[in-house]
PDB file of C-alpha atoms in Angstrom:
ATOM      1  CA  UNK A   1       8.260  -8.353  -8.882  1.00  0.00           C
ATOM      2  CA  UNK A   2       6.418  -9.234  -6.099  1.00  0.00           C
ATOM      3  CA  UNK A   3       6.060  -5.685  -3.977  1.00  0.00           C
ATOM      4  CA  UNK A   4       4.796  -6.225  -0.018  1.00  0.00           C
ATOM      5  CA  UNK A   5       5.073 -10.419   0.989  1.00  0.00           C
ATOM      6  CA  UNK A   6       3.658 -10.672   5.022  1.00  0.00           C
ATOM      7  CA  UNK A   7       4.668 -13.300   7.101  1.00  0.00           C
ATOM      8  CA  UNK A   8       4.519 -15.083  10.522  1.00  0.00           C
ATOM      9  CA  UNK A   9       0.719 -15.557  11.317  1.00  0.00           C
ATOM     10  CA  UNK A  10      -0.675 -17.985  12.718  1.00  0.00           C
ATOM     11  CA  UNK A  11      -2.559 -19.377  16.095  1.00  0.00           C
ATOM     12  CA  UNK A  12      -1.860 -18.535  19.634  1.00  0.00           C
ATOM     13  CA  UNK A  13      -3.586 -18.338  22.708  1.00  0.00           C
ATOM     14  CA  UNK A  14      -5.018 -15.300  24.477  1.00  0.00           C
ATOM     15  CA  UNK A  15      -1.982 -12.813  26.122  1.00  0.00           C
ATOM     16  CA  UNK A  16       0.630 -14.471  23.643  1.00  0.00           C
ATOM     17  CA  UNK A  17       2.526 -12.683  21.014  1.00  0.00           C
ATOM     18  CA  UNK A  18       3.431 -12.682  17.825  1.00  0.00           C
ATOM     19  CA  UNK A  19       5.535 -10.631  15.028  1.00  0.00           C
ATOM     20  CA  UNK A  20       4.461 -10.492  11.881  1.00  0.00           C
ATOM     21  CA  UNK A  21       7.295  -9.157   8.839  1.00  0.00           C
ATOM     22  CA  UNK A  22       6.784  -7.744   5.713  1.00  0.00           C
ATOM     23  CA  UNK A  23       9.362  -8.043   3.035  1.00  0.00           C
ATOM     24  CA  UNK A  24       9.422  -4.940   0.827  1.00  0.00           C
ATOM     25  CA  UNK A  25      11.074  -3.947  -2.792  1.00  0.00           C
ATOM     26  CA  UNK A  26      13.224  -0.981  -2.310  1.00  0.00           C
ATOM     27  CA  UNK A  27      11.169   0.884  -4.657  1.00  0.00           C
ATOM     28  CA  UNK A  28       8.426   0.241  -2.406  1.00  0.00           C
ATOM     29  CA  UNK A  29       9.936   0.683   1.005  1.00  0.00           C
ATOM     30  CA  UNK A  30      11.803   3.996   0.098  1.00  0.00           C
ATOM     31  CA  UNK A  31      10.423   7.537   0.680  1.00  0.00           C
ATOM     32  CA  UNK A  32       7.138   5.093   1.682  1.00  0.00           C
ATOM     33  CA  UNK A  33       4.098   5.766   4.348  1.00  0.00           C
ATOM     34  CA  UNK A  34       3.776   2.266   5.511  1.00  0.00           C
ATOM     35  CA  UNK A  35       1.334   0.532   7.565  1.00  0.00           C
ATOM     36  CA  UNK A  36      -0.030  -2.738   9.385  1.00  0.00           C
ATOM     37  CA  UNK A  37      -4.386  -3.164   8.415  1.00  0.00           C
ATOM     38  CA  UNK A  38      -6.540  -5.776   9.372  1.00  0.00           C
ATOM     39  CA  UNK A  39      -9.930  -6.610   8.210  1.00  0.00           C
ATOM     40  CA  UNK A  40     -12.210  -9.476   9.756  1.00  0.00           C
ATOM     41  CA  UNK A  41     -14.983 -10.066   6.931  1.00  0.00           C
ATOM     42  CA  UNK A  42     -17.933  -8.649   6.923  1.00  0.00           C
ATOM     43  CA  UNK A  43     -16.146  -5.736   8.859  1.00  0.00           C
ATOM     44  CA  UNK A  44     -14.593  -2.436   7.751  1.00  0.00           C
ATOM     45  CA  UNK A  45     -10.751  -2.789   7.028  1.00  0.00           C
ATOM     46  CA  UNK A  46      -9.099  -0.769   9.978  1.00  0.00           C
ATOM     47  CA  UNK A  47      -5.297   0.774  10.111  1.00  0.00           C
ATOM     48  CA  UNK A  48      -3.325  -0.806  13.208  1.00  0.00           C
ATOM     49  CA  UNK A  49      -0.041   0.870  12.946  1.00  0.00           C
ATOM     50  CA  UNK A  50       1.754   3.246  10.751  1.00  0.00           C
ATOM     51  CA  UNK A  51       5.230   4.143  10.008  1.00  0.00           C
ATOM     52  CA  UNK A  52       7.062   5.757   7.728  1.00  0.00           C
ATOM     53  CA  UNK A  53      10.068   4.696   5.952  1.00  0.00           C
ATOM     54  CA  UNK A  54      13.330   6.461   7.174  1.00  0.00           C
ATOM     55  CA  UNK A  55      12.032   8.947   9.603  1.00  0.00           C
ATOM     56  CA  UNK A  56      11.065   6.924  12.373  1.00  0.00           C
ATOM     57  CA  UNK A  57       7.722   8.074  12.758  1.00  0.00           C
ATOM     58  CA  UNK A  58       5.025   5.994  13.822  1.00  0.00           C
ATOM     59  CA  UNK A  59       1.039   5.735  14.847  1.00  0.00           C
ATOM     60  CA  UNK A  60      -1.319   3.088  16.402  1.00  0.00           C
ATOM     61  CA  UNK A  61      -4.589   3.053  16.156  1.00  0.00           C
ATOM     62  CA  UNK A  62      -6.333   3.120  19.757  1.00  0.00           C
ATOM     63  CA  UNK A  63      -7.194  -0.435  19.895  1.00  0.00           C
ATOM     64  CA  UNK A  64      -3.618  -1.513  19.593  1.00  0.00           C
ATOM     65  CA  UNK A  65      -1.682   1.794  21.457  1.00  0.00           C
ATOM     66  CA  UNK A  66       0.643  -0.277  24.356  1.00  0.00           C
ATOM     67  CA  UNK A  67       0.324  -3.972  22.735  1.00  0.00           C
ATOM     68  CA  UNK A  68       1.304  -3.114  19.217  1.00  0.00           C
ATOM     69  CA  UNK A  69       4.980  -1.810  17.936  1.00  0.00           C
ATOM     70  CA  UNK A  70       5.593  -1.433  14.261  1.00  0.00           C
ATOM     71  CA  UNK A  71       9.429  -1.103  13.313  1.00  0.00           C
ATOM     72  CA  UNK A  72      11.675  -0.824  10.424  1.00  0.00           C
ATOM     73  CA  UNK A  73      14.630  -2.144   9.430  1.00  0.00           C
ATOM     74  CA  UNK A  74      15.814   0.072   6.432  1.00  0.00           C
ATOM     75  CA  UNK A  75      19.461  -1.824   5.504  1.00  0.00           C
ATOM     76  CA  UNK A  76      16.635  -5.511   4.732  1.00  0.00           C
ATOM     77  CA  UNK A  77      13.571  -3.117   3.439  1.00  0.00           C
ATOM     78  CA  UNK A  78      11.539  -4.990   6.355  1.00  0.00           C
ATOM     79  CA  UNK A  79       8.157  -3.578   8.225  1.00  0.00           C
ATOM     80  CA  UNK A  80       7.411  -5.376  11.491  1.00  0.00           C
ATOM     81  CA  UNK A  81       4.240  -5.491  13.804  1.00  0.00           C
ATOM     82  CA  UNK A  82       5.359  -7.176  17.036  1.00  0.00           C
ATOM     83  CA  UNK A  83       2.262  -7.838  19.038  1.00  0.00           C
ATOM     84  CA  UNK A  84       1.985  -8.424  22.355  1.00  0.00           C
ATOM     85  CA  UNK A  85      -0.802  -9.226  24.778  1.00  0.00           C
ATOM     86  CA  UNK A  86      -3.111 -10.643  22.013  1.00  0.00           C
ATOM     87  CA  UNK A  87      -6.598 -10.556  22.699  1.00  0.00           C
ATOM     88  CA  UNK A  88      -9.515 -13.261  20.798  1.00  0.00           C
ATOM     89  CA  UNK A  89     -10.772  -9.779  19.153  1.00  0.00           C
ATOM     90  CA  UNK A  90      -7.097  -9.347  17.271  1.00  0.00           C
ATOM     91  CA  UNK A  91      -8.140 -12.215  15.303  1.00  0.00           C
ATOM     92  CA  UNK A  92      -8.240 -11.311  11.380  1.00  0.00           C
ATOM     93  CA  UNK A  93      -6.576 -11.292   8.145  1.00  0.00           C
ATOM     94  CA  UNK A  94      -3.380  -8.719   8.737  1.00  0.00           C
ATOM     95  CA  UNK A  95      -2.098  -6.863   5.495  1.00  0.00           C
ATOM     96  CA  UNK A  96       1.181  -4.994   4.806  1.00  0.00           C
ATOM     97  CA  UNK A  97       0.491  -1.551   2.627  1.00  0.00           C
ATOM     98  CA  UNK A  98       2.449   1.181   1.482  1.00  0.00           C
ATOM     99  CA  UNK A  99       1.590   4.606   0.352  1.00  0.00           C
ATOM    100  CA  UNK A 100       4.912   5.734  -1.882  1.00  0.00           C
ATOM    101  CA  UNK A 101       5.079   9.878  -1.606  1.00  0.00           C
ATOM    102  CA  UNK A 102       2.528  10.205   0.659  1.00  0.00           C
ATOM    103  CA  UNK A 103       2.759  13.110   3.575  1.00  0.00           C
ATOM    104  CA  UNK A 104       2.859  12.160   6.318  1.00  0.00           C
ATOM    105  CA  UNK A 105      -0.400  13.543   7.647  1.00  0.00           C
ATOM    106  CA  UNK A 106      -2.601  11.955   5.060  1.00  0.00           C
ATOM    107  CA  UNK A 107      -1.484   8.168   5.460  1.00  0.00           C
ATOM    108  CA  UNK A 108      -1.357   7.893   8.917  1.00  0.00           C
ATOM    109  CA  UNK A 109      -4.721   9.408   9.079  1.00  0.00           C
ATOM    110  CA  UNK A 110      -6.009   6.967   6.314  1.00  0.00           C
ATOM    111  CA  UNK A 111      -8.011   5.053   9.011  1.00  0.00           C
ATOM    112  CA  UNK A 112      -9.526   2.756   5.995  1.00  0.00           C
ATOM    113  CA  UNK A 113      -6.044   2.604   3.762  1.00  0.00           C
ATOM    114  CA  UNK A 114      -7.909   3.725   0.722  1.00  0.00           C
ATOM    115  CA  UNK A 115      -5.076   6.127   0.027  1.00  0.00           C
ATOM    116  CA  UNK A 116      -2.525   2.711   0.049  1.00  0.00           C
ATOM    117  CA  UNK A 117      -1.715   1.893  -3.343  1.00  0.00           C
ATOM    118  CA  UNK A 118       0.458  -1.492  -2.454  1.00  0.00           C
ATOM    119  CA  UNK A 119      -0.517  -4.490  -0.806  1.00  0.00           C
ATOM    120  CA  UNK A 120       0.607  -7.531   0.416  1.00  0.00           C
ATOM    121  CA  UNK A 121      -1.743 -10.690   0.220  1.00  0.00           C
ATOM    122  CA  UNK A 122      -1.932 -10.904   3.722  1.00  0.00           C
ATOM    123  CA  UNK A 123      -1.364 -13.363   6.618  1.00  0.00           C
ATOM    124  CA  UNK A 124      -3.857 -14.897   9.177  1.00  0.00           C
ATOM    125  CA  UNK A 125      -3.833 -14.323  13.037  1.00  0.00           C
ATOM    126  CA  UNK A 126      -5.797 -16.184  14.923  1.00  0.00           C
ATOM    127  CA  UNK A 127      -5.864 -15.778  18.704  1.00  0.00           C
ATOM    128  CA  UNK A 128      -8.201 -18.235  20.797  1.00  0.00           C
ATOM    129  CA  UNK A 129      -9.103 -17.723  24.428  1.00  0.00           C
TER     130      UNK A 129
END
């Protein structure tokens, strides 16, 4: 079964916006730290936004605070990452992870997402200026 599937990349210009879902098992999704990464190559993989499944609680990464809103919908097992304002520097591969069990205070501190133990296979963003 097929754990964390990301979709709705793509292209778009400079100050557009896109959401991008993530569809989740339940075993996955439930009791989960879950987050939005992104990783150009060549570059160190970097945590976006963080959430965590049934609480409500959430974290952005500086670069992202005020464009960026993770959300949940717990009835469909869904992660989102609407983003808004999209800069040229946005551009990389985006990745849906989860962290099972995990407090709290150690995934959305896991700047790298070493400590995230499921993984979708990503989708591309691209924004142009």
């Amino acid at each position: 079964q097929v754990q964390l599937v990301e979709s709705g990349g793509g292209s778009v210009q400079a100050g557009g916006s896109l959401r991008l879902s993530c569809a989740a098992s339940a075993y996955t999704y439930n009791s989960a730290c879950m987050a939005w990464f992104r990783q150009v190559p060549g570059k160190e993989r970097e945590g976006v936004a963080y959430a965590y499944t049934g609480l409500s609680w959430t974290f952005y990464a500086d670069s992202v605070k005020g464009r960026f809103t993770i959300s949940q919908d717990n009835a469909k097992n869904m992660l989102y990452l609407q983003m808004n304002s999209l800069k040229p520097e946005d551009t990389a591969m985006y990745y849906c992870a989860a962290a099972r069990g995990v407090s709290w205070i150690g995934c959305s501190h896991d700047r790298t997402g070493n400590t995230y133990n499921s993984w979708g296979q990503g989708t591309q963003v691209t924004v142009s200026s």
